[in-house]
Coordinates of C-alpha atoms and ligand atoms in Angstrom, one line a residue:
X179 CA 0.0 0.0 0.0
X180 CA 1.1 3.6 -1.0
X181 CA 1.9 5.8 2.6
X182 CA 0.3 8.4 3.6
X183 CA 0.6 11.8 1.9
X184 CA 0.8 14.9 4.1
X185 CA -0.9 18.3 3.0
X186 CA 0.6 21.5 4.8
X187 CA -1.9 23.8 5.4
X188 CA -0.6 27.7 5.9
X189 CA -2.5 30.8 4.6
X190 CA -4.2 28.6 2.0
X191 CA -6.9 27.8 4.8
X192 CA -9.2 26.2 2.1
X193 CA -10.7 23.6 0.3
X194 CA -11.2 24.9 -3.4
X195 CA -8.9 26.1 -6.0
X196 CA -5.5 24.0 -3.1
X197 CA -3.5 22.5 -5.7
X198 CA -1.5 20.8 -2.8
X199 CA -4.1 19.1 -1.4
X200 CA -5.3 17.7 -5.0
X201 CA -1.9 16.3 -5.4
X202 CA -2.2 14.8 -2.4
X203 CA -5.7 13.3 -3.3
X204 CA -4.3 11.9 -6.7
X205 CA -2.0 9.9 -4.7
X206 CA -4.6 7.8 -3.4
X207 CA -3.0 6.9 -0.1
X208 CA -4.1 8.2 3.0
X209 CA -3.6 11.9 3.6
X210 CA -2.6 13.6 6.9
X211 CA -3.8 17.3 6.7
X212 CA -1.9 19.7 8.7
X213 CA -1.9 22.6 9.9
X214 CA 1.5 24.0 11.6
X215 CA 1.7 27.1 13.9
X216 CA 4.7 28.6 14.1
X217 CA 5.9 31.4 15.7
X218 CA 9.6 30.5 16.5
X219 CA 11.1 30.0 12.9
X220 CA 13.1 32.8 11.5
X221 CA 11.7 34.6 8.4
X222 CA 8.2 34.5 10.4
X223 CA 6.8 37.4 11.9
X224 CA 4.8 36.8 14.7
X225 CA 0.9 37.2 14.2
X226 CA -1.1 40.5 15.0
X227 CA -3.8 40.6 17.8
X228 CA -6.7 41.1 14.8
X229 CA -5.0 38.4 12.5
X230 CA -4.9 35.6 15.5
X231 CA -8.6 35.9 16.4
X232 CA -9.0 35.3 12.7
X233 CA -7.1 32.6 12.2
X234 CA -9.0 30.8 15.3
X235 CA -12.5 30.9 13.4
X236 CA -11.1 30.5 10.0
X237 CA -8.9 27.5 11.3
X238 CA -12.6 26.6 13.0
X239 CA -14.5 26.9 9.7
X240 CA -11.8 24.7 7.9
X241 CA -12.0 22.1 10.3
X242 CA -15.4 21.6 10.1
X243 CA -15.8 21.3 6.6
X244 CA -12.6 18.9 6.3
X245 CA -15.2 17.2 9.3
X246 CA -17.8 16.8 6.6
X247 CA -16.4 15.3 4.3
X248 CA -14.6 12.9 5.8
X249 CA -11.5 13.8 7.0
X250 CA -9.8 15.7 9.8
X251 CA -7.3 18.6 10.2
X252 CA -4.3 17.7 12.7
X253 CA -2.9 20.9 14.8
X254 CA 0.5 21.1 15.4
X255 CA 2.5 24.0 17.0
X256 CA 6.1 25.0 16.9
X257 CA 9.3 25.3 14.3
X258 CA 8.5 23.7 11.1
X259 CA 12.1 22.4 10.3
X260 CA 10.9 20.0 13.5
X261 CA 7.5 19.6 13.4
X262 CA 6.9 18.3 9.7
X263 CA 9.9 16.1 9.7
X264 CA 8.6 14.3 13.0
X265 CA 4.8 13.9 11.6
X266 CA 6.4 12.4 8.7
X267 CA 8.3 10.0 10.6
X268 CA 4.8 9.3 13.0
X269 CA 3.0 9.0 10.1
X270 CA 5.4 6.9 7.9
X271 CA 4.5 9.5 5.4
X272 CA 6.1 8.9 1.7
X273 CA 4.6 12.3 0.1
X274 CA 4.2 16.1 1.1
X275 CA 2.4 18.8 -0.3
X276 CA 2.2 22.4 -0.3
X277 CA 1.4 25.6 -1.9
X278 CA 4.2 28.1 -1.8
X279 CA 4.8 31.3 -0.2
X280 CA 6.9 34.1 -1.0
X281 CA 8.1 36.0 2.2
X282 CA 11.4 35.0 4.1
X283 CA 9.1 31.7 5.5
X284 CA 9.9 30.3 2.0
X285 CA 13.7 29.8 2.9
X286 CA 11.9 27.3 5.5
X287 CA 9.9 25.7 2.9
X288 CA 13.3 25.4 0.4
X289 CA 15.4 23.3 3.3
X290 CA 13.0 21.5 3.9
X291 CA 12.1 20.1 0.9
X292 CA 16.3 19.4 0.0
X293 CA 16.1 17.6 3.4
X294 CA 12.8 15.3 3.0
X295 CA 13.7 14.7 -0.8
X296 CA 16.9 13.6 0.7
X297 CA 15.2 11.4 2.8
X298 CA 13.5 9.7 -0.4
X299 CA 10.3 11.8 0.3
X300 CA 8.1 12.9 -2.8
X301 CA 7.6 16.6 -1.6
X302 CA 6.3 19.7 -4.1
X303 CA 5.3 22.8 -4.1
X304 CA 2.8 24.6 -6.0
X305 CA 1.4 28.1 -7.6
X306 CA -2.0 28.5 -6.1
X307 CA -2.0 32.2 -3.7
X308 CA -1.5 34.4 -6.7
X309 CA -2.0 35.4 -9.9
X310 CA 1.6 35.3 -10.8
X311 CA 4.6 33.7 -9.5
X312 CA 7.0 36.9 -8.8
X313 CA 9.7 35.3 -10.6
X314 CA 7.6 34.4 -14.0
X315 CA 6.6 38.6 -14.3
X316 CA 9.9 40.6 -15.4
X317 CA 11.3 43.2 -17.4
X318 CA 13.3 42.4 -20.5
X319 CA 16.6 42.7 -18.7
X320 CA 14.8 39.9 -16.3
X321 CA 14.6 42.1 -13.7
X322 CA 11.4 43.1 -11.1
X323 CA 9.3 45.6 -12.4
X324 CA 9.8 48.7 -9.6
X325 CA 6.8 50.4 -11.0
X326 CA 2.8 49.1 -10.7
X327 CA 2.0 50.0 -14.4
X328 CA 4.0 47.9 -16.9
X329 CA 3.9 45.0 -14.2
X330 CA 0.3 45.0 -14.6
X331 CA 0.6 45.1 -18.1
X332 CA 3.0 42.2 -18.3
X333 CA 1.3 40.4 -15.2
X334 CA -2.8 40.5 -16.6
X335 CA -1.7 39.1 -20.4
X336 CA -0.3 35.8 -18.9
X337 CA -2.5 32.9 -19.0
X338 CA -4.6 32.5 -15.7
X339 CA -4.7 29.0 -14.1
X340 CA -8.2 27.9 -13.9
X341 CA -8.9 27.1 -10.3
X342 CA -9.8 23.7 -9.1
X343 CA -12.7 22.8 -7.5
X344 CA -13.1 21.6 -3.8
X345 CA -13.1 17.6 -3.6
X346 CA -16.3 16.2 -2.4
X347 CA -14.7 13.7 -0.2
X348 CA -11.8 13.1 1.7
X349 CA -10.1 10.2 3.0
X350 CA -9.8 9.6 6.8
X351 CA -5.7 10.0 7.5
X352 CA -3.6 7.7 10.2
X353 CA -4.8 8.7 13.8
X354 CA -2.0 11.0 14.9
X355 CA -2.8 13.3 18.2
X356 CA -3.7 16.7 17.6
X357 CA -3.4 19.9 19.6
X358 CA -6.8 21.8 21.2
X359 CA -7.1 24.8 19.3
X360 CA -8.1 26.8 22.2
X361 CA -4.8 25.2 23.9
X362 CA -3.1 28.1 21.0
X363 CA -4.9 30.9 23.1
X364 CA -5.8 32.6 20.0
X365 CA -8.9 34.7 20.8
X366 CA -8.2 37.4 23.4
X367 CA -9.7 36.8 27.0
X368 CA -9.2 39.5 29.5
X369 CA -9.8 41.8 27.7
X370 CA -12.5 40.5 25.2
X371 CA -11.5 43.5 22.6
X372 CA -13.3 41.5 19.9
X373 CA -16.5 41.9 20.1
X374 CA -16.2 44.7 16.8
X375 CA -14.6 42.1 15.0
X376 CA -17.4 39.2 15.6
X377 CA -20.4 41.7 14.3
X378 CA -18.3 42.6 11.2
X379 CA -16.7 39.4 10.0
X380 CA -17.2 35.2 9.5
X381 CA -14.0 33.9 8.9
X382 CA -13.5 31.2 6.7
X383 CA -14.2 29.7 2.8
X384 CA -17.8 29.6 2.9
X385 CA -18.3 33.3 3.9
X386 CA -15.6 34.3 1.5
X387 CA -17.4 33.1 -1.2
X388 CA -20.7 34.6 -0.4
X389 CA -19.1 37.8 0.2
X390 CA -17.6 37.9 -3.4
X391 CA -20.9 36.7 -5.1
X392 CA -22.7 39.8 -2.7
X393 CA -20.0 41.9 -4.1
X394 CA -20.1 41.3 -7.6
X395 CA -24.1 41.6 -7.6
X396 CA -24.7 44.5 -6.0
X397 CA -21.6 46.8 -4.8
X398 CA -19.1 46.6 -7.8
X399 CA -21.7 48.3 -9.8
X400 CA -20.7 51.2 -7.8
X401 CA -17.0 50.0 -7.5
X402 CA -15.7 53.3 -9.6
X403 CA -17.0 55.3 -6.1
X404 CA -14.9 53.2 -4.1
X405 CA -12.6 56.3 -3.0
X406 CA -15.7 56.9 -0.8
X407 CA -15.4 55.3 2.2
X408 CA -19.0 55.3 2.9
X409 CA -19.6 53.4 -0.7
X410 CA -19.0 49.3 0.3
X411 CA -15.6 48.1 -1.5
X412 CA -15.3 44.0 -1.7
X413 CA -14.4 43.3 1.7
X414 CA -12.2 40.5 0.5
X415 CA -9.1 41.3 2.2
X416 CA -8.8 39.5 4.9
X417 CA -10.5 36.2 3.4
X418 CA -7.6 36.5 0.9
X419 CA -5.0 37.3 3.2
X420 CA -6.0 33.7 5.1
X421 CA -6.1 32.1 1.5
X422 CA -9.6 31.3 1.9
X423 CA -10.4 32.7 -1.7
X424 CA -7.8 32.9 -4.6
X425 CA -7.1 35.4 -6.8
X426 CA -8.0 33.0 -9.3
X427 CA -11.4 32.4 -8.6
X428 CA -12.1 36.2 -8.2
X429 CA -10.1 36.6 -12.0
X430 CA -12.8 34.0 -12.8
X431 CA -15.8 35.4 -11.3
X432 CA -15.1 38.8 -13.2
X433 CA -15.1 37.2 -16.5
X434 CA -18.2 35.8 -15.2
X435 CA -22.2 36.8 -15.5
X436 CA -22.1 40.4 -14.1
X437 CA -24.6 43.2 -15.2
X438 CA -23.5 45.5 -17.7
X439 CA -22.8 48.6 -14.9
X440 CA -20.6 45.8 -12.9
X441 CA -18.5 44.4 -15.6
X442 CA -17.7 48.5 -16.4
X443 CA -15.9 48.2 -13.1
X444 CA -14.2 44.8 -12.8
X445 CA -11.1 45.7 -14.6
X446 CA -10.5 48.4 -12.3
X447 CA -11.4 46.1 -9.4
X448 CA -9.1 43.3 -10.5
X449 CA -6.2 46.4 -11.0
X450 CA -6.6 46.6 -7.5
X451 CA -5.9 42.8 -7.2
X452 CA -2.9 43.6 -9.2
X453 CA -1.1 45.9 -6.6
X454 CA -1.8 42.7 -4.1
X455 CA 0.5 41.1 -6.6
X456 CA 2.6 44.1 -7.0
X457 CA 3.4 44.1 -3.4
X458 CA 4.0 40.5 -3.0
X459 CA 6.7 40.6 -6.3
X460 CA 8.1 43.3 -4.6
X461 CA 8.5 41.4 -1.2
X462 CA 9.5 38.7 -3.0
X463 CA 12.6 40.3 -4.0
X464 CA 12.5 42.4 -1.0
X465 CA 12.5 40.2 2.2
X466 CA 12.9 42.7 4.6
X467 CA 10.1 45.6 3.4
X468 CA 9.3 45.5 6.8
X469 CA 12.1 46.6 8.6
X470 CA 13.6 48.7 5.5
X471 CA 13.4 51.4 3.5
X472 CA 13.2 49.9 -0.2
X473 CA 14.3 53.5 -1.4
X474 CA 17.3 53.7 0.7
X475 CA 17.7 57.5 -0.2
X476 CA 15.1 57.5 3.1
X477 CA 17.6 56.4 5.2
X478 CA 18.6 59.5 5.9
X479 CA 15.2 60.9 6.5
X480 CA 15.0 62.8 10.0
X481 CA 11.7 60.5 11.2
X482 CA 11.1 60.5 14.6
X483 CA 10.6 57.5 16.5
X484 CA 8.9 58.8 20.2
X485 CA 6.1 57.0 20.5
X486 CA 4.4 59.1 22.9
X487 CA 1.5 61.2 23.6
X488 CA 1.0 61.7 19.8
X489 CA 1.3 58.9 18.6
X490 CA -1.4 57.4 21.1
X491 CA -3.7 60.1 20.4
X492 CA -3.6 58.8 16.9
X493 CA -3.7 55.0 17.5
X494 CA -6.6 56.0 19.9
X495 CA -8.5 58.1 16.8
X496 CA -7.9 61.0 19.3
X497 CA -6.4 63.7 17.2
X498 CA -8.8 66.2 17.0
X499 CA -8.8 65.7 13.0
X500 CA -12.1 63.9 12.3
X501 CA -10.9 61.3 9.0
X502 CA -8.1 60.5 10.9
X503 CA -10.2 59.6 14.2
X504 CA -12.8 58.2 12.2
X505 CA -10.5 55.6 10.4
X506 CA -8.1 54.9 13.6
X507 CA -11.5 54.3 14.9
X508 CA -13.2 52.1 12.6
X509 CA -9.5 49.6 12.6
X510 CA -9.7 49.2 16.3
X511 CA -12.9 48.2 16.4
X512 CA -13.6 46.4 12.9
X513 CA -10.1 45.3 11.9
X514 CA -10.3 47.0 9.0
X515 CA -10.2 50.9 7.4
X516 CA -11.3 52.1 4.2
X517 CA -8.4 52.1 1.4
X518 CA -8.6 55.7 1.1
X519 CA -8.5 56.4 4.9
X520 CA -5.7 54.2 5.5
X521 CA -3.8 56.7 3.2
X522 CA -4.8 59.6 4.9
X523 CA -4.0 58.5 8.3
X524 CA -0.5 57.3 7.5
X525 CA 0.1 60.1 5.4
X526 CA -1.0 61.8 8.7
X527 CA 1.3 60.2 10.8
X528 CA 4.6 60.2 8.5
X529 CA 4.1 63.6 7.3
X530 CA 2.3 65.7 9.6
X531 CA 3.6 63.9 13.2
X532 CA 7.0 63.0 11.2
X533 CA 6.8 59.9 12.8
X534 CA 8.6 56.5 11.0
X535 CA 6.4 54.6 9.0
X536 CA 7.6 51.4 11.0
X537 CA 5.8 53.0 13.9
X538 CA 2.8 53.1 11.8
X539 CA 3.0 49.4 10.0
X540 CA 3.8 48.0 13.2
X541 CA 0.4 49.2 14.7
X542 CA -1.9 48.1 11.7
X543 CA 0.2 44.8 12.0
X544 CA -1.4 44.3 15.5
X545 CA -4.9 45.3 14.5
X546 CA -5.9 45.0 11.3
X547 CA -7.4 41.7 10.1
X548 CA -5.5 41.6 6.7
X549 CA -2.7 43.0 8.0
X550 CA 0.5 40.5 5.8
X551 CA 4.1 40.5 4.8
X552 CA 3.9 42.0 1.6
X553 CA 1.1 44.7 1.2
X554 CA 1.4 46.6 5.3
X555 CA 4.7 47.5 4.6
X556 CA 4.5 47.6 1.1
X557 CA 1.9 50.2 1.4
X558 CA 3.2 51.7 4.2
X559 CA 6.4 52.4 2.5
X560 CA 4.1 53.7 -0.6
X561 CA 2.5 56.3 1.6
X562 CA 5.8 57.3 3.0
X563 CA 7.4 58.2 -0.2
X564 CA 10.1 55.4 0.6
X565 CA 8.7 52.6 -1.3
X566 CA 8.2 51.2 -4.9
X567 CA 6.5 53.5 -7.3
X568 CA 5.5 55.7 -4.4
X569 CA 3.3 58.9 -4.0
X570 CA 5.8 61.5 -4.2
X571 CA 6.7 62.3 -0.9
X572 CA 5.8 66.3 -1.2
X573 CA 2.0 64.9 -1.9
X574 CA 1.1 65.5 2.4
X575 CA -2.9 64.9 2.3
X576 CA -4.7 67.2 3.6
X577 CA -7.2 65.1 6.0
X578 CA -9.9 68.3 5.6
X579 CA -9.7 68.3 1.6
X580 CA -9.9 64.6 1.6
X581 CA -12.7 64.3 4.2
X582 CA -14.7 67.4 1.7
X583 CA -13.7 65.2 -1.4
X584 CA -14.5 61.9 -0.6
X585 CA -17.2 62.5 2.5
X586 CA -19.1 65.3 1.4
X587 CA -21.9 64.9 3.8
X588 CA -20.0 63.6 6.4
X589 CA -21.9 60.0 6.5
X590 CA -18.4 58.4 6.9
X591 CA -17.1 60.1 10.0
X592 CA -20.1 60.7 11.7
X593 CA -20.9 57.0 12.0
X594 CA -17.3 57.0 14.3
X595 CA -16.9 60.3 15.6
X596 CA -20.2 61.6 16.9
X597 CA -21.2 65.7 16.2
X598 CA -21.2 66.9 18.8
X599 CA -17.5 65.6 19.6
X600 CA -14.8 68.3 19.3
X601 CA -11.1 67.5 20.2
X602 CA -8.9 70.5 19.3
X603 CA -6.3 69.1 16.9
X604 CA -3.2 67.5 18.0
X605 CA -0.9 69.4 15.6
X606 CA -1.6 72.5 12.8
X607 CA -1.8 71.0 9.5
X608 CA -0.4 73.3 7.3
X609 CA 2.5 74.2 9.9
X610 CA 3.1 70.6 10.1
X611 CA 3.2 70.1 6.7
X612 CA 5.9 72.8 5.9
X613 CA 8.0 70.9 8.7
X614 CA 7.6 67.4 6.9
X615 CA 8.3 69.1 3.4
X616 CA 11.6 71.0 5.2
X617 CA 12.6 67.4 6.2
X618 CA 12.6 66.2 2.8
X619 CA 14.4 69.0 1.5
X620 CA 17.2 68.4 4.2
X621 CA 17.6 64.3 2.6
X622 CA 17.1 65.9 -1.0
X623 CA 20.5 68.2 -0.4
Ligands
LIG55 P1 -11.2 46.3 -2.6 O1 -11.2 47.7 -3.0 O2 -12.5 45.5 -2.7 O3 -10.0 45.6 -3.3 C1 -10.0 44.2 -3.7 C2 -8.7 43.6 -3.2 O4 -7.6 44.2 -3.9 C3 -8.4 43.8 -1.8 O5 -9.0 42.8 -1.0 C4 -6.9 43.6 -1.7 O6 -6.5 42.3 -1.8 C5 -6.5 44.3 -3.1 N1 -6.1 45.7 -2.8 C6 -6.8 46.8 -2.9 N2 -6.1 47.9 -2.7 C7 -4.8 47.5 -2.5 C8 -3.6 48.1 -2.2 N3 -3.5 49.5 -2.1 N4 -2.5 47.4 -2.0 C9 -2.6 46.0 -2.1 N5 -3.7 45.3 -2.4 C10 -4.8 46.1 -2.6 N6 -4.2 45.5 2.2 C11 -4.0 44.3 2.7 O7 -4.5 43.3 2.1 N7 -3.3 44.0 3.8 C12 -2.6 45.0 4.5 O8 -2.0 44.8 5.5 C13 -2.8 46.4 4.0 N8 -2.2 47.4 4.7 C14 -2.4 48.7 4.2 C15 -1.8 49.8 4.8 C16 -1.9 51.1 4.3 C17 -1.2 52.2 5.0 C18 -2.6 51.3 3.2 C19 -2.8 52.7 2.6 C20 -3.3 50.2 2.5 C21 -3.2 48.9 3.0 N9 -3.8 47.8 2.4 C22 -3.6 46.6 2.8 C23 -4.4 48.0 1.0 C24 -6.0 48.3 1.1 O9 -6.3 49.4 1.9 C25 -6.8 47.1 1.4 O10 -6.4 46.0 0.7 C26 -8.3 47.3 1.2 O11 -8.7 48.5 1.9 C27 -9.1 46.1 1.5 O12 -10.5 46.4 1.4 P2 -11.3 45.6 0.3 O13 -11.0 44.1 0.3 O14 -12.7 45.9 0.4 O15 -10.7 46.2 -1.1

C-alpha cells in the first residue's frame, strides 16, 4: 500500500482552488492534513492581535468542513524544520504537499524540501495564492518591475490557471494526536477587545465566497466610487490574506455573469488585485520591506521614533482631526479601514507627526485583520514616499480636503466620531506640513 501523503496547510486555509491538497488526493493513499503554527522559525513574523482571532475561526471553519467530508485537520505547534519532519516519521508519510509562499518563511519551505527529498520523500510545491509567481513577471533585462504599471501590463496578459474545484470527499488519515485549538490561546480573553470584530466578520471559505458573489451583484456596480469610504468596497481582504479565496477564482468570477454597470468596473477592481501582486513581487525580492526602506535614499530621512502622547492620540482616533479619528477608529474596532482612509492616516502620521512609517505598520500589523508580509509594509512604504512606485513624498494629504472630497456629507465620520464631539487638533496641518516638506528638503540636499 502507497503511505500516507501529508498536506501542509498555511495561509491557503481552504478547500477549493488547493492544488497541494489535489496532489495529495491523486495519490490515493491516505492523507494527513496539517496545519502548523509557528511562531519560532526565523523569516516568520509573529501574528497580529486582529489576524490571530481570525485565524481561530477561520482555522474553526476549515476544520469543520474537512469534518464533513470525511476527513480531519491535525494541529501542530512549533518550528516547522521539527514539526513536519517528525509527523512524517509518525505517520510513515512517503509524500508532502504544499502551496508556496513568497516572504522570508519560504527559505523554511526550500530546506525543507532538500532535506525530506533527501530522505527519499516525494515533496512539491505549487502556484496556487497568486496570480503570478513573482519570478515568472519581469522586465526584459529579467529584472522586477519597480513600477505598478508595466507589471500590470506584463502580469494580466499571462494565461490564468483555472482554479480547481473543492473535492467532495476526503479520505480519513492515520490517527496522529492533535493539539486543542483553544490550547493556542488565539482569541483574546481579558480583555475581550473582539467583540467589533465578531459583528463585522465570519471567517473562513464559505463566507468568503458569499461575500464575493454579494460583491459582484450588488456593490461593484458602484466600484468606480470606491474612493468613498461610505460606498461598500469587496471586503475580500482578509479572506484573501488567510487564502480562503484565490485570486483566481475572483479573475474568474469577473469574466463571469455580471450586469453590464458591474462588468464596467471589474477591470479596475481586479487592478486593484494587481497591486496585491505588485506588493507580493516586490517582497518577493525584498524580504525585509518591513524593517527597510526599499528607497534607501530615506535612510537618511530625520523621522522620529517617540512614540508618545501623539502617537497614542492617533492610535486612539484622538487627534482632534475627524478622518483620521474616524479611520483609527473604525480599525480598532472592525479590523479594518477604508483604502482611502488608510492613506490619509499614514500620510498623517509620517508627514504631519513625522513619525517613521515602522511606527505606523507595526500598529496596523497588530490590529488589522488583513494585516500580511507584503502589502502593510508595502503600502506603508508607498504612503511614506520610501517605497516602490510611491506617492511623491511632497504629496502631504490634507485630512480636511480629503474628508470634503471623498465625505461630502460627512456620512463616513459621523458613523465614528459623533457631532457633537470636538477634540482641538493635536498638531496644525499646514505648519506641520511645511516641517515634513523641510525634512525632505534636508535628505534631497
Ligand atoms: P477592494 O477595493 O475590494 O479591493 C480588492 C482587493 O484588492 C483587496 O481585498 C486587496 O487584496 C487588493 N487591494 C486593494 N487595494 C490594495 C492596495 N493598495 N495594495 C494592495 N492590495 C490592494 N491591504 C491588505 O490586504 N493588507 C494590508 O496589510 C494592508 N495594509 C495597508 C496599509 C496602508 C497604510 C494602506 C494605505 C493600505 C493597506 N492595504 C492593505 C491596502 C488596502 O487598503 C486594502 O487591501 C483594502 O482596503 C481592503 O479592502 P477591500 O478588500 O474591500 O478592497
Amino acid at each position: 500500500m502507497t503511505g500516507p501523503s501529508i498536506v501542509w496547510f498555511r495561509d491557503d486555509l481552504r478547500l477549493g482552488d488547493h492544488p497541494a491538497l489535489r496532489a495529495a488526493l491523486d495519490r490515493d493513499a491516505p492523507v494527513v492534513l496539517l496545519y502548523l503554527f509557528d511562531e519560532e522559525s526565523p523569516g516568520i513574523r509573529p501574528l497580529g492581535g486582529a489576524t490571530r482571532w481570525w485565524l481561530h475561526h477561520s482555522l474553526t471553519a476549515l476544520a469543520a468542513s474537512i469534518e464533513e467530508r470525511g476527513g480531519r485537520l491535525v494541529l501542530r505547534r512549533g518550528a516547522a524544520d521539527e514539526v513536519l519532519p517528525a509527523l512524517v516519521a509518525e505517520t510513515g508519510a512517503e509524500a508532502v504537499f504544499w502551496n508556496r509562499r513568497y516572504s522570508a518563511a519560504r527559505e523554511i519551505d526550500a530546506r525543507l524540501k532538500a532535506r525530506l527529498r533527501d530522505g527519499g520523500l516525494e515533496v512539491a510545491s505549487f502556484a496556487a495564492n497568486l496570480l503570478v509567481e513573482p519570478w515568472e513577471v519581469t522586465t526584459d533585462a529579467g529584472e522586477p518591475y519597480k513600477v505598478f504599471t508595466p507589471f500590470w501590463r506584463a502580469a494580466r496578459e499571462r494565461d490564468m490557471r483555472d482554479p480547481l474545484p473543492a473535492p467532495r470527499t476526503l479520505p480519513a488519515g492515520p490517527e496522529v494526536p492533535s493539539d486543542a485549538l483553544d490550547d493556542w490561546e488565539l482569541l483574546p480573553i481579558r480583555p475581550d477587545w473582539a467583540e467589533g470584530l465578531r459583528e463585522t466578520w465570519e471567517p473562513g471559505e464559505g463566507s468568503a465566497h458569499r461575500r464575493l458573489e454579494h460583491f459582484a451583484d450588488h456593490d461593484l456596480a458602484d466600484y468606480h466610487r470606491r474612493d468613498e469610504p461610505s460606498v461598500g468596497t469587496s471586503g475580500l481582504s482578509p479572506h484573501l490574506r488567510f487564502g480562503e479565496i484565490t485570486p483566481a477564482q475572483i479573475w474568474r468570477r469577473m469574466h463571469g455573469d455580471l450586469s453590464p454597470a458591474a462588468r464596467k468596473n471589474a477591470a479596475k477592481f481586479l487592478s486593484e488585485l494587481g497591486w496585491r501582486e505588485f506588493n507580493w513581487s516586490i517582497l518577493y525580492a525584498n524580504p525585509d520591506l518591513a524593517t527597510k526602506n526599499y528607497r534607501p535614499q530615506f535612510d537618511a530621512f530625520p523621522w522620529s521614533w517617540d512614540r508618545g502622547a501623539e502617537v497614542r492620540a492617533w492610535q486612539r482616533g484622538e487627534t482632534g482631526i475627524p478622518l483620521v479619528d474616524a479611520g483609527m477608529r473604525e480599525l480598532w474596532r472592525t479590523g479594518v479601514m477604508h483604502n482611502r482612509v488608510r492613506m490619509v492616516t499614514a500620510s498623517f502620521l509620517v508627514k504631519n507627526l513625522l513619525r517613521h512609517w515602522r511606527i505606523g505598520e507595526e500598529w496596523f500589523w497588530d490590529t488589522l485583520v488583513d494585516a500580511d508580509d507584503a502589502n502593510n509594509p508595502g503600502n506603508w512604504q508607498w504612503v511614506a514616499g520610501s517605497g516602490a512606485d510611491a506617492a511623491p513624498y511632497f504629496r502631504v494629504f490634507n485630512p480636511e480636503l480629503q474628508a470634503k472630497k471623498f465625505d461630502p456629507h460627512g456620512h463616513y465620520i459621523r458613523q465614528w466620531v459623533p457631532a457633537e464631539e470636538l477634540l482641538a487638533p493635536i498638531v496644525d496641518l499646514a505648519d506641520s506640513r511645511r516641517e515634513a516638506l523641510d525634512a525632505y528638503a534636508s535628505i534631497r540636499r
